[in-house]
Amino acid sequence: MQQVKHGDTVQVHYHGKLGDGSTFDSSAGREPLEFEVGSGMVIPGFDAGVTGMVVGDKKTIVIPADQAYGPKMDDRIMDFPRAQFPPDMVPEVGMQLAMSNGSGQQIPVRIIEVKEEVVTLDANHPLAGEALHFDLELVAITNSKSLIIQP
């Protein structure tokens, strides 16, 4: 049977969980995730996790933070003056916002603390610093010459 290798386009069903067992993402009820292995379309640990699988294989992998969204970086947490928020906006912990950097690029941030004078924003990816657990099922391998689909 053909094994997944670098450059293959694959279709994978997945269930992503954190160490405490809580689900952060899943393909359940949707089309499988399709990507080219090694192209940078998914986190490095996910590429490595599907490499070597054959159609129909199911397995669980644990991706350490450095192969996922990286470590949580303190320099991506900042205090922002509350007075600079729109007057009609009530900042709340957990609220997702987008900030603009000096070149007009949008940066997603999350409010992690609200004080009287400042609001603390976190620009880290929400899964930064987390080991990610995935239940994987390889549904198909697509190459230029063949399409292999589980019967």
mmCIF file of C-alpha atoms in Angstrom:
data_model
loop_
_atom_site.group_PDB
_atom_site.id
_atom_site.type_symbol
_atom_site.label_atom_id
_atom_site.label_comp_id
_atom_site.label_asym_id
_atom_site.label_seq_id
_atom_site.Cartn_x
_atom_site.Cartn_y
_atom_site.Cartn_z
ATOM 1 C CA MET A 1 0.000 0.000 0.000
ATOM 2 C CA GLN A 2 1.112 3.536 -0.724
ATOM 3 C CA GLN A 3 2.390 5.503 2.261
ATOM 4 C CA VAL A 4 2.062 9.270 2.645
ATOM 5 C CA LYS A 5 5.243 11.093 1.668
ATOM 6 C CA HIS A 6 6.416 14.686 1.238
ATOM 7 C CA GLY A 7 4.586 16.309 -1.696
ATOM 8 C CA ASP A 8 1.481 14.106 -1.536
ATOM 9 C CA THR A 9 -1.910 15.738 -1.287
ATOM 10 C CA VAL A 10 -3.905 13.999 1.427
ATOM 11 C CA GLN A 11 -7.386 14.081 2.928
ATOM 12 C CA VAL A 12 -7.558 13.583 6.687
ATOM 13 C CA HIS A 13 -10.342 13.516 9.237
ATOM 14 C CA TYR A 14 -9.112 14.787 12.595
ATOM 15 C CA HIS A 15 -10.175 15.548 16.149
ATOM 16 C CA GLY A 16 -7.910 18.045 17.924
ATOM 17 C CA LYS A 17 -7.793 18.117 21.724
ATOM 18 C CA LEU A 18 -5.768 19.812 24.435
ATOM 19 C CA GLY A 19 -4.024 17.923 27.225
ATOM 20 C CA ASP A 20 -7.122 18.229 29.440
ATOM 21 C CA GLY A 21 -9.193 16.443 26.770
ATOM 22 C CA SER A 22 -11.147 19.514 25.638
ATOM 23 C CA THR A 23 -11.760 19.750 21.885
ATOM 24 C CA PHE A 24 -10.395 22.794 20.039
ATOM 25 C CA ASP A 25 -11.180 21.663 16.470
ATOM 26 C CA SER A 26 -12.602 18.724 14.554
ATOM 27 C CA SER A 27 -13.547 17.783 11.005
ATOM 28 C CA ALA A 28 -16.580 15.825 12.276
ATOM 29 C CA GLY A 29 -19.590 16.602 10.121
ATOM 30 C CA ARG A 30 -17.427 18.359 7.514
ATOM 31 C CA GLU A 31 -15.312 17.403 4.551
ATOM 32 C CA PRO A 32 -11.893 16.012 5.489
ATOM 33 C CA LEU A 33 -8.974 18.441 5.658
ATOM 34 C CA GLU A 34 -7.043 18.400 2.379
ATOM 35 C CA PHE A 35 -3.440 19.612 2.193
ATOM 36 C CA GLU A 36 -0.095 18.998 0.526
ATOM 37 C CA VAL A 37 2.368 17.349 2.922
ATOM 38 C CA GLY A 38 5.434 19.517 3.494
ATOM 39 C CA SER A 39 4.027 22.634 1.819
ATOM 40 C CA GLY A 40 3.525 24.635 5.027
ATOM 41 C CA MET A 41 -0.273 24.487 4.773
ATOM 42 C CA VAL A 42 -0.514 22.887 8.242
ATOM 43 C CA ILE A 43 1.625 23.008 11.376
ATOM 44 C CA PRO A 44 4.883 20.999 11.091
ATOM 45 C CA GLY A 45 3.842 18.349 13.619
ATOM 46 C CA PHE A 46 0.694 17.588 11.624
ATOM 47 C CA ASP A 47 2.769 17.029 8.455
ATOM 48 C CA ALA A 48 5.053 14.692 10.390
ATOM 49 C CA GLY A 49 2.073 12.894 11.937
ATOM 50 C CA VAL A 50 0.513 11.853 8.625
ATOM 51 C CA THR A 51 3.804 10.919 6.937
ATOM 52 C CA GLY A 52 4.008 7.153 6.539
ATOM 53 C CA MET A 53 0.271 6.538 7.009
ATOM 54 C CA VAL A 54 -1.685 4.464 4.474
ATOM 55 C CA VAL A 55 -5.313 5.026 3.488
ATOM 56 C CA GLY A 56 -7.602 3.755 6.241
ATOM 57 C CA ASP A 57 -4.993 4.176 9.002
ATOM 58 C CA LYS A 58 -6.154 5.732 12.256
ATOM 59 C CA LYS A 59 -3.788 6.955 14.953
ATOM 60 C CA THR A 60 -3.364 9.458 17.741
ATOM 61 C CA ILE A 61 -0.437 11.868 17.756
ATOM 62 C CA VAL A 62 0.778 14.440 20.267
ATOM 63 C CA ILE A 63 2.380 17.529 18.764
ATOM 64 C CA PRO A 64 4.612 19.505 21.153
ATOM 65 C CA ALA A 65 4.160 23.290 21.181
ATOM 66 C CA ASP A 66 7.377 23.871 19.221
ATOM 67 C CA GLN A 67 5.960 21.798 16.326
ATOM 68 C CA ALA A 68 2.536 23.451 16.606
ATOM 69 C CA TYR A 69 2.029 27.178 17.288
ATOM 70 C CA GLY A 70 5.238 27.738 19.231
ATOM 71 C CA PRO A 71 5.748 28.890 22.790
ATOM 72 C CA LYS A 72 3.669 31.604 24.407
ATOM 73 C CA MET A 73 5.822 34.748 24.137
ATOM 74 C CA ASP A 74 5.663 37.429 26.822
ATOM 75 C CA ASP A 75 6.589 40.166 24.338
ATOM 76 C CA ARG A 76 3.283 39.524 22.524
ATOM 77 C CA ILE A 77 1.318 40.560 25.633
ATOM 78 C CA MET A 78 0.824 44.307 25.957
ATOM 79 C CA ASP A 79 -1.078 46.902 27.937
ATOM 80 C CA PHE A 80 -3.184 49.235 25.800
ATOM 81 C CA PRO A 81 -4.675 52.473 27.172
ATOM 82 C CA ARG A 82 -8.371 52.005 27.800
ATOM 83 C CA ALA A 83 -8.946 55.620 26.715
ATOM 84 C CA GLN A 84 -7.921 54.648 23.157
ATOM 85 C CA PHE A 85 -10.830 52.217 22.788
ATOM 86 C CA PRO A 86 -13.951 53.567 21.065
ATOM 87 C CA PRO A 87 -16.163 55.239 23.696
ATOM 88 C CA ASP A 88 -19.102 52.934 22.950
ATOM 89 C CA MET A 89 -17.012 49.760 23.310
ATOM 90 C CA VAL A 90 -16.971 47.851 26.588
ATOM 91 C CA PRO A 91 -13.825 45.680 26.623
ATOM 92 C CA GLU A 92 -14.320 42.231 28.154
ATOM 93 C CA VAL A 93 -11.931 39.365 28.892
ATOM 94 C CA GLY A 94 -11.953 36.872 26.016
ATOM 95 C CA MET A 95 -13.037 39.430 23.415
ATOM 96 C CA GLN A 96 -11.253 39.000 20.055
ATOM 97 C CA LEU A 97 -10.028 42.157 18.324
ATOM 98 C CA ALA A 98 -7.795 43.108 15.409
ATOM 99 C CA MET A 99 -5.057 45.698 15.787
ATOM 100 C CA SER A 100 -3.249 47.377 12.920
ATOM 101 C CA ASN A 101 0.543 47.601 12.955
ATOM 102 C CA GLY A 102 2.428 50.531 11.440
ATOM 103 C CA SER A 103 2.305 49.044 7.932
ATOM 104 C CA GLY A 104 -1.463 48.433 7.972
ATOM 105 C CA GLN A 105 -1.238 44.685 8.662
ATOM 106 C CA GLN A 106 -4.048 43.332 10.857
ATOM 107 C CA ILE A 107 -2.934 41.428 13.974
ATOM 108 C CA PRO A 108 -5.513 39.362 15.872
ATOM 109 C CA VAL A 109 -5.449 39.933 19.639
ATOM 110 C CA ARG A 110 -7.458 38.670 22.592
ATOM 111 C CA ILE A 111 -8.316 40.655 25.735
ATOM 112 C CA ILE A 112 -6.907 38.827 28.767
ATOM 113 C CA GLU A 113 -7.378 41.469 31.471
ATOM 114 C CA VAL A 114 -9.357 44.695 31.906
ATOM 115 C CA LYS A 115 -8.244 47.310 34.438
ATOM 116 C CA GLU A 116 -9.435 50.845 35.047
ATOM 117 C CA GLU A 117 -6.733 52.530 32.934
ATOM 118 C CA VAL A 118 -5.429 49.732 30.668
ATOM 119 C CA VAL A 119 -6.599 46.668 28.799
ATOM 120 C CA THR A 120 -4.120 43.797 28.507
ATOM 121 C CA LEU A 121 -3.997 42.282 25.019
ATOM 122 C CA ASP A 122 -2.463 38.973 23.966
ATOM 123 C CA ALA A 123 -1.256 38.652 20.351
ATOM 124 C CA ASN A 124 -0.081 35.056 20.804
ATOM 125 C CA HIS A 125 -1.942 32.399 18.825
ATOM 126 C CA PRO A 126 -4.664 31.027 21.143
ATOM 127 C CA LEU A 127 -2.960 27.592 21.027
ATOM 128 C CA ALA A 128 0.593 28.909 21.584
ATOM 129 C CA GLY A 129 2.376 27.011 24.347
ATOM 130 C CA GLU A 130 0.008 24.037 24.072
ATOM 131 C CA ALA A 131 0.795 20.432 23.176
ATOM 132 C CA LEU A 132 -1.900 19.358 20.718
ATOM 133 C CA HIS A 133 -3.436 15.880 20.635
ATOM 134 C CA PHE A 134 -4.931 14.699 17.348
ATOM 135 C CA ASP A 135 -6.919 11.601 16.465
ATOM 136 C CA LEU A 136 -6.239 11.154 12.732
ATOM 137 C CA GLU A 137 -7.831 9.064 9.994
ATOM 138 C CA LEU A 138 -6.245 9.083 6.539
ATOM 139 C CA VAL A 139 -9.102 9.135 4.015
ATOM 140 C CA ALA A 140 -7.217 9.579 0.714
ATOM 141 C CA ILE A 141 -3.827 10.142 -0.904
ATOM 142 C CA THR A 142 -3.924 12.041 -4.189
ATOM 143 C CA ASN A 143 -0.934 11.945 -6.544
ATOM 144 C CA SER A 144 -0.767 13.149 -10.125
ATOM 145 C CA LYS A 145 -1.122 9.557 -11.350
ATOM 146 C CA SER A 146 -3.512 8.021 -8.838
ATOM 147 C CA LEU A 147 -6.233 8.630 -6.286
ATOM 148 C CA ILE A 148 -6.448 6.156 -3.426
ATOM 149 C CA ILE A 149 -9.676 6.206 -1.418
ATOM 150 C CA GLN A 150 -10.649 3.964 1.438
ATOM 151 C CA PRO A 151 -13.289 1.405 0.343
#
